[in-house]
Each structure stands twice: as C-alpha cells, then as structure tokens.
C-alpha cells in the first residue's frame, strides 16, 4: 500500500453532520413546525384515465377545521417539467384541470387545522369523472386502436432517442456469431426513508419560504416560480437535511405545489407529508423497459456490432424519463469497445404512474441485458467470461465515437482483481455459484435541459477571524455524505484541519445556485468548485503571508495541517489562525472570500469522466422453491482518487443493496394501472439478514478532470448486480433470466419448462 | 455522401444518418416535412422500431437524398 500523500483526503471520516443525525437534532422537513401551521392532504384520481366533469368542494368546506380546498382552477394551469430548453416535454399540470392520466394523480388539495380533518375532508369532495379507456403497457399503447393519452401525441410515442456509430450492417457481416434476445425489465420504487414532504409559508409581502425534501433546492426555487407566477428570488427553498432521493426528488412534486398554493390562498404555513402509500402510487419510479439486443462477435470473442431497441413504459408524464431513455442506450454499449453500435429508444406514454430517473439512470436495465448476453455468448463460443470482457474493455484514452472520451479507466485492473478473488475462493459450498458483471458509469451529467445561465456548480469560501472556514455550496446532501466530501476537499485545498470547516448547504437564500444531486455530480462538479474557491481564499492568505515573511517568490509559502510555512524550510512559519487574524487586520477587517465554479466545457455528450467496476456475487439457488440467497458480493471498483474511504464503502454497500433488490426482490406489479403492493409489507426490499457480505477492492487511478483525481462512487454500482445475479443463475442451472426482478416463480417455471424439454427460456 | 436536413439544415454524414436525425428530433417542423411528402411519421417510426433491418430510415434517407439531388 502506498503512503497517503494527503492530510485529509483518502482517510476514514464520519459524516460532518453525523452527530446531529444520530442524536435526533437534525431537522428534516417532517420535523418543521411553524406558528399557525395548517395541514394539507391531496385527493387523488381513482381512475387510470378519465375526464374531470366537475369538482364540488362544498361539503368539504362545511367540515369544521377545514380552511381551504384548491383545484386545478386555482392554479395558473402551467404545464411544468425540468425541460425548460424543450417546452414540448413539459407536460404535467400538478393539479390537473381537464383529465387524469394515472391512478394517484392529484385532483384537489385540502388545508385544515389537523391532518385527520384534512383526511376526512377528502371524502367530502365530490368529483364527477367520465371514465375513459386506458392502456398501461407500451407495446399496447403504440397500437393504432389504443387510447390517446396526450392530445396530439400519435400512438402515444412520447420521445425517441437514437445513437449510432460505425457501419452496423457491415460490422454484422463481419461477425462470425450473432445472438439476439428480448428482455423485460420492471419498475422499482425509490423507497426513500423520508417520504415526500413540504412546509410552505407565504407571507403578505409576497415572499414564499418552502421547506422541502429535495435533491435540488435551486430547481425547486425556479420551478415553483414558474408555476406560481412569482419571482425566483422571492422564493426561498430550505432543505438542510434530506432522507434520501435516489433520483426521485429533483422534480417538482405535489407536496411542494399543493402546500404552496394552499399557503398562498390562506397566508398561513401549510405542511404536506406523503404517506408511504402515496410515495408508492403517486410519485415516479424507475423506468420499466422492453429491451431487444442483437450482438455480433468474432469466434475469438472480439465484439463487432451491437443493435439495441428499447420501448420504455413512460407512464403518464415525461419527467426525467427522456434522459433515462437516452442513457440506457449509451450505457448499453458500456464498458466495451464496439466497432459499430446502434440504439433506437422509444418512450411511450401509458396510463400508469410516471417513470423517471433513479439511481443508475437507465444503466441497470442496460447492464442486466448486456452483461447476461455476454455470458451466454461466451458459453456458446466456449470462451472465458473474464477473458471476453478483457479483450473488449474500455481503456484510458478510448473515445466512444461521438459520445465520450475516457480520461481514466481501471477496468482491466478490476477484472484482474475479480479473477484473482474467484480463484482464491476455491471450491464453493454445495449449490453455490458465482456470477460476474462489469459496468461503467458517468461522473456528473452534462445536461443543461434546465437551460440555466448559472454555472453547474459553485462554491464560496469565507474565512473567519478564528480560522473557521464557512463553505457555502448549492450542492445538496441527500444523505450520501456530499457535505463531508466537500468539507474534506476544502480542508485539503486550504491546508487546514477538517474541524475548521463549516458547510452551509440546502438554502437558496444563502447558497449559490447548483444543479443538484443527480447524475453523480457532487464529488466531481461541486468538488471542483469547492477546490477552486478554497484555492482562491488560500491564495489571498498566502499573498499576505508572503509579504509578511518577506520571501522573494510567492510560491515559497504554503499551508498544511494549519501551519503556514516556507516550503524550503518548513520549521519557519506561523499558525494559520494567527495569520488569518493578521490578514484580516491588514485588510481593514475585510473578510477573506474565495469563489469557485465549475461547468464542463468540451467534455463530450454525457459526462466529463467515467467510473468502472466489476462485481462478483456468490449466490445459492434453491431449485425446489426458486429462492435466491446472496452470500458474497465483491466489487473491484475504480473511482479515481478516493476522498473519504468510509463514505465510499457506505455508498458502495448501499448501492449493492439497492441493486440486488432490483435483481431479485423489488417487484412492482401494476395491474389496470394500479400498483398492487404499495406498502412495506408487500414490496420487498433487502433487509439486514438478506444483505450479503460485501467487500470493496479499490483500484487506484487518477481522473484528470476530477478534484484531486476523484470520480463517481455509489450510483454506478447499482448497475452490475442484477446481471451478476442472473449470470450466477445461468452458471448454476443453465437458465437464462430475461426478466428483472428475477422472481422465484420464474426459476421454478423455467425448471419445469426445461424438464418438459422446452430448453432454456 | 453528406446531406443537409431539409428542415433545420443540420449537416449529416449520409442519407440514413439524416433520416435518423429527422425521426429523432421529431418536433413539429420535422413531423410536418413527413406529412408534406405524403408519409406518416408515426407509422414509419414504429415500423423502424418493430421490424428488423433499417427499412424506414433507408426509405426516408433515400427520399431526402433524391430531393437534394433534384
């Protein structure tokens, strides 16, 4: 092991907000109470598709304690979405006016003095519907006779996305083996521990303060301004603590919208907290997809061409689903070199809950299909599963044609480590088998669909008289530990100790704009902005130190571990706090303020950098019951320079848990447009006893675009696990799993089919 | 043979690439071009999506090339 060249980075640090969280002093939106606060509840559609004839709130308003009922007619009727650059994709009125398009869509909202009264009032609102024919499967929704869900959108095709490079037909001609398969991938709930929640407080001076559980306070500030007719700066969004987001909380939801509308009507604070059931049925989910994959290879395993076609079940509205559709096509080529590649993706509106971004952003679906098919091809051609991946793996400097340049890549080292781990594991216990999967992921999405003029990330560093450093960032900590990561980067760049850094985030009045916590942006983008701001502040301090010490070159002076010193003679110097005091007096009491910002320019279509990983899962499959148990989950992982090794392990284990859930547990059946298991009893997630032993093998690389060489960790690892599990089943039984999640009955039925002589499914 | 998109003028490397761009953009002006040629945008798109080969792109690409040669 090489010595750590950093003082703060690459160490094991507990989260800077850990004390507040474990002692219960951290204030989540659920905990916010304001004087005179009312409670809101939302009436939701019981129909997957219906025209609203009338809404009569008379009886509800007679109930003692009810203060207001609002419907779509109380709103500006603005269709909203994140796509300010592409208005045709902004298709959602949060309180609908004419039509409902899924079960759970908000129809009206009530404010009352208690939550119970608000709940009772919902039953008294009389809504007359004209029920319309509905469709909840994309392959049905594209048929000519299918009902039209959005006016003018023929055959319900919402968006299409296409990627192509090389001559696909020619490359297939060169292939000596071609395989094609269809897959079906299900949805997945984000399952945040903190359900959607908002407290909105509008005052007579036309200012709105919104406490909310969000991944991007800036997005919500701007989106609320658009739908409420207010100026952005008159809205303050506060999200100091957030109990998870996973991609589901950066769009505007009904809690923010309805609480704000009610508060504006009553000039009183209104709180809306979703129940767990509401979080299941009335918020967006991971995108279900039908996937067709055709792959051509040489007999020695060299990849020639791949063609993929995807129909995604978009649900009722676009949300972030258009990006998920693009990214699934992009990551389906990952992490391999293809001479020619073609992807055609079609997102289809259906009368079911909308589909959107979720941790992995389209890649878990892509990897489930791709990585299993590679094992099937290897088996048909008699090739080694590691060797076929090694032969085609991305390498540093590779250009994904027209899409991305790979600045750093440790994929081959990952393959080496996993190969070694499998060898070291030796003979496995009975019924156990190992499956592997590789993956790569973006480090910060380069998508400005929001059309913001602000930089993608920005930071301000202020140094106080006592040496304490105030770091203001717009980046949102949603529980992933970004405040800790950014504090560490700030401390390292300034040369001070971590305890000197105070992070301020989650408040649009005091923090600079940032696009938020999605697409694995925080470490690289907010990290670069923070590093730049800290270096700016440090430069100002060093200019003062240099003048004070009288050295002839400014670079002679540096700061490390809170000691300001002559680089050639480190014993000559002074304590950082003493220098700060003198510097402030020398500047007539003016604070030292450093500023930093980061926006990727000329860094490709998707991301400035990519992480890589190879995972092996050891599973046990019970042929009688179809039950799957995971026993070991080992990941060789390239995230460039690790910042906080403890946070890194937490993120990777969390990702493996969510990914395994996607692979074999988290089934989200939708029948007649209705989610059939909207509770924590029937929707199965990984519990502590289900969680396998996890091991992380960190691969050292240096990402030139990242702060101190760092890149993504934690989102990418939601991508390989389901495929690795599918591969374990394949190697144990010969069964090919073409649906996720892999349910026990699929395994049992596949065995029955096999016994009947039907071969593998 | 590089071609200009007949709607937005974007330069594409060949007729099929140009057709792919037109289907992929799929906004009102691009859809209107299909109608003006007597074609159904959505039928062609879905035939491309559900049938093997690259027929719809090749057909539309051919039309674009022909129009520009003329």
PDB file of C-alpha atoms in Angstrom, chain A residues 47-153:
ATOM      1  CA  UNK A  47     -59.083   6.060 -12.372  1.00  0.00           C
ATOM      2  CA  UNK A  48     -56.158   5.425 -14.722  1.00  0.00           C
ATOM      3  CA  UNK A  49     -57.750   7.601 -17.410  1.00  0.00           C
ATOM      4  CA  UNK A  50     -60.770   9.883 -17.024  1.00  0.00           C
ATOM      5  CA  UNK A  51     -62.096  13.289 -17.933  1.00  0.00           C
ATOM      6  CA  UNK A  52     -62.983  15.529 -14.996  1.00  0.00           C
ATOM      7  CA  UNK A  53     -66.553  16.761 -15.394  1.00  0.00           C
ATOM      8  CA  UNK A  54     -66.849  18.674 -12.124  1.00  0.00           C
ATOM      9  CA  UNK A  55     -65.303  19.097  -8.677  1.00  0.00           C
ATOM     10  CA  UNK A  56     -67.577  20.283  -5.877  1.00  0.00           C
ATOM     11  CA  UNK A  57     -65.850  21.069  -2.558  1.00  0.00           C
ATOM     12  CA  UNK A  58     -68.991  22.475  -0.814  1.00  0.00           C
ATOM     13  CA  UNK A  59     -69.438  19.660   1.717  1.00  0.00           C
ATOM     14  CA  UNK A  60     -65.729  19.511   2.481  1.00  0.00           C
ATOM     15  CA  UNK A  61     -65.629  23.217   3.240  1.00  0.00           C
ATOM     16  CA  UNK A  62     -68.501  22.801   5.728  1.00  0.00           C
ATOM     17  CA  UNK A  63     -66.416  20.407   7.864  1.00  0.00           C
ATOM     18  CA  UNK A  64     -65.221  22.271  10.989  1.00  0.00           C
ATOM     19  CA  UNK A  65     -61.479  22.849  10.829  1.00  0.00           C
ATOM     20  CA  UNK A  66     -61.236  22.872   7.038  1.00  0.00           C
ATOM     21  CA  UNK A  67     -59.719  26.145   5.831  1.00  0.00           C
ATOM     22  CA  UNK A  68     -59.476  25.751   2.070  1.00  0.00           C
ATOM     23  CA  UNK A  69     -59.860  23.431  -0.885  1.00  0.00           C
ATOM     24  CA  UNK A  70     -57.918  24.083  -4.093  1.00  0.00           C
ATOM     25  CA  UNK A  71     -58.257  22.505  -7.527  1.00  0.00           C
ATOM     26  CA  UNK A  72     -56.566  22.994 -10.864  1.00  0.00           C
ATOM     27  CA  UNK A  73     -58.760  26.053 -11.413  1.00  0.00           C
ATOM     28  CA  UNK A  74     -56.972  27.808  -8.525  1.00  0.00           C
ATOM     29  CA  UNK A  75     -53.672  27.451 -10.350  1.00  0.00           C
ATOM     30  CA  UNK A  76     -52.166  29.185 -13.344  1.00  0.00           C
ATOM     31  CA  UNK A  77     -52.590  25.903 -15.216  1.00  0.00           C
ATOM     32  CA  UNK A  78     -48.950  25.937 -16.259  1.00  0.00           C
ATOM     33  CA  UNK A  79     -47.650  22.674 -17.646  1.00  0.00           C
ATOM     34  CA  UNK A  80     -44.343  22.115 -15.979  1.00  0.00           C
ATOM     35  CA  UNK A  81     -41.229  19.990 -16.204  1.00  0.00           C
ATOM     36  CA  UNK A  82     -37.488  20.309 -15.953  1.00  0.00           C
ATOM     37  CA  UNK A  83     -37.147  20.690 -19.736  1.00  0.00           C
ATOM     38  CA  UNK A  84     -37.104  24.470 -19.980  1.00  0.00           C
ATOM     39  CA  UNK A  85     -34.975  24.068 -23.116  1.00  0.00           C
ATOM     40  CA  UNK A  86     -37.572  21.706 -24.649  1.00  0.00           C
ATOM     41  CA  UNK A  87     -41.017  23.065 -23.682  1.00  0.00           C
ATOM     42  CA  UNK A  88     -42.862  20.301 -25.552  1.00  0.00           C
ATOM     43  CA  UNK A  89     -41.603  17.887 -22.899  1.00  0.00           C
ATOM     44  CA  UNK A  90     -43.083  19.954 -20.059  1.00  0.00           C
ATOM     45  CA  UNK A  91     -46.419  18.147 -19.994  1.00  0.00           C
ATOM     46  CA  UNK A  92     -47.565  17.973 -16.375  1.00  0.00           C
ATOM     47  CA  UNK A  93     -50.079  20.151 -14.534  1.00  0.00           C
ATOM     48  CA  UNK A  94     -49.632  19.125 -10.945  1.00  0.00           C
ATOM     49  CA  UNK A  95     -53.264  19.817 -10.084  1.00  0.00           C
ATOM     50  CA  UNK A  96     -54.889  18.657 -13.246  1.00  0.00           C
ATOM     51  CA  UNK A  97     -57.720  20.634 -14.828  1.00  0.00           C
ATOM     52  CA  UNK A  98     -59.315  18.519 -17.545  1.00  0.00           C
ATOM     53  CA  UNK A  99     -58.132  14.970 -17.390  1.00  0.00           C
ATOM     54  CA  UNK A 100     -56.437  12.431 -15.117  1.00  0.00           C
ATOM     55  CA  UNK A 101     -53.965  10.025 -16.651  1.00  0.00           C
ATOM     56  CA  UNK A 102     -52.964   7.677 -13.810  1.00  0.00           C
ATOM     57  CA  UNK A 103     -54.306   6.322 -10.541  1.00  0.00           C
ATOM     58  CA  UNK A 104     -52.984   8.625  -7.833  1.00  0.00           C
ATOM     59  CA  UNK A 105     -52.791  11.806  -9.921  1.00  0.00           C
ATOM     60  CA  UNK A 106     -53.599  14.871  -7.752  1.00  0.00           C
ATOM     61  CA  UNK A 107     -57.070  16.314  -8.333  1.00  0.00           C
ATOM     62  CA  UNK A 108     -57.612  18.636  -5.347  1.00  0.00           C
ATOM     63  CA  UNK A 109     -55.904  19.614  -2.090  1.00  0.00           C
ATOM     64  CA  UNK A 110     -57.285  20.497   1.328  1.00  0.00           C
ATOM     65  CA  UNK A 111     -55.850  22.526   4.224  1.00  0.00           C
ATOM     66  CA  UNK A 112     -57.206  22.001   7.732  1.00  0.00           C
ATOM     67  CA  UNK A 113     -56.204  22.523  11.328  1.00  0.00           C
ATOM     68  CA  UNK A 114     -55.248  18.845  11.720  1.00  0.00           C
ATOM     69  CA  UNK A 115     -54.096  16.125   9.360  1.00  0.00           C
ATOM     70  CA  UNK A 116     -57.071  13.945  10.377  1.00  0.00           C
ATOM     71  CA  UNK A 117     -59.628  16.626   9.472  1.00  0.00           C
ATOM     72  CA  UNK A 118     -57.890  17.211   6.148  1.00  0.00           C
ATOM     73  CA  UNK A 119     -58.077  13.472   5.500  1.00  0.00           C
ATOM     74  CA  UNK A 120     -61.792  13.362   6.335  1.00  0.00           C
ATOM     75  CA  UNK A 121     -62.446  16.332   4.059  1.00  0.00           C
ATOM     76  CA  UNK A 122     -61.079  14.433   1.060  1.00  0.00           C
ATOM     77  CA  UNK A 123     -64.062  12.067   1.253  1.00  0.00           C
ATOM     78  CA  UNK A 124     -66.443  15.008   1.066  1.00  0.00           C
ATOM     79  CA  UNK A 125     -65.120  16.467  -2.170  1.00  0.00           C
ATOM     80  CA  UNK A 126     -67.472  15.417  -4.955  1.00  0.00           C
ATOM     81  CA  UNK A 127     -65.636  14.711  -8.225  1.00  0.00           C
ATOM     82  CA  UNK A 128     -67.536  13.596 -11.294  1.00  0.00           C
ATOM     83  CA  UNK A 129     -65.486  11.703 -13.867  1.00  0.00           C
ATOM     84  CA  UNK A 130     -66.120  10.437 -17.356  1.00  0.00           C
ATOM     85  CA  UNK A 131     -64.084   7.248 -17.298  1.00  0.00           C
ATOM     86  CA  UNK A 132     -62.037   6.714 -20.473  1.00  0.00           C
ATOM     87  CA  UNK A 133     -60.422   3.612 -21.937  1.00  0.00           C
ATOM     88  CA  UNK A 134     -56.856   3.208 -20.704  1.00  0.00           C
ATOM     89  CA  UNK A 135     -53.663   1.435 -21.630  1.00  0.00           C
ATOM     90  CA  UNK A 136     -50.798   0.577 -19.291  1.00  0.00           C
ATOM     91  CA  UNK A 137     -48.355  -1.366 -21.445  1.00  0.00           C
ATOM     92  CA  UNK A 138     -46.147   0.385 -24.013  1.00  0.00           C
ATOM     93  CA  UNK A 139     -46.461  -2.361 -26.624  1.00  0.00           C
ATOM     94  CA  UNK A 140     -50.252  -1.964 -26.447  1.00  0.00           C
ATOM     95  CA  UNK A 141     -50.098   1.837 -26.285  1.00  0.00           C
ATOM     96  CA  UNK A 142     -48.374   2.117 -29.688  1.00  0.00           C
ATOM     97  CA  UNK A 143     -51.141   0.216 -31.439  1.00  0.00           C
ATOM     98  CA  UNK A 144     -53.493   2.153 -33.717  1.00  0.00           C
ATOM     99  CA  UNK A 145     -56.582   1.385 -31.653  1.00  0.00           C
ATOM    100  CA  UNK A 146     -55.008   2.408 -28.328  1.00  0.00           C
ATOM    101  CA  UNK A 147     -56.478   5.419 -26.488  1.00  0.00           C
ATOM    102  CA  UNK A 148     -54.617   8.692 -26.971  1.00  0.00           C
ATOM    103  CA  UNK A 149     -53.242   9.783 -23.591  1.00  0.00           C
ATOM    104  CA  UNK A 150     -51.989  13.264 -24.510  1.00  0.00           C
ATOM    105  CA  UNK A 151     -53.765  15.246 -27.167  1.00  0.00           C
ATOM    106  CA  UNK A 152     -51.875  15.213 -30.459  1.00  0.00           C
ATOM    107  CA  UNK A 153     -49.288  12.609 -29.425  1.00  0.00           C
TER     108      UNK A 153
END
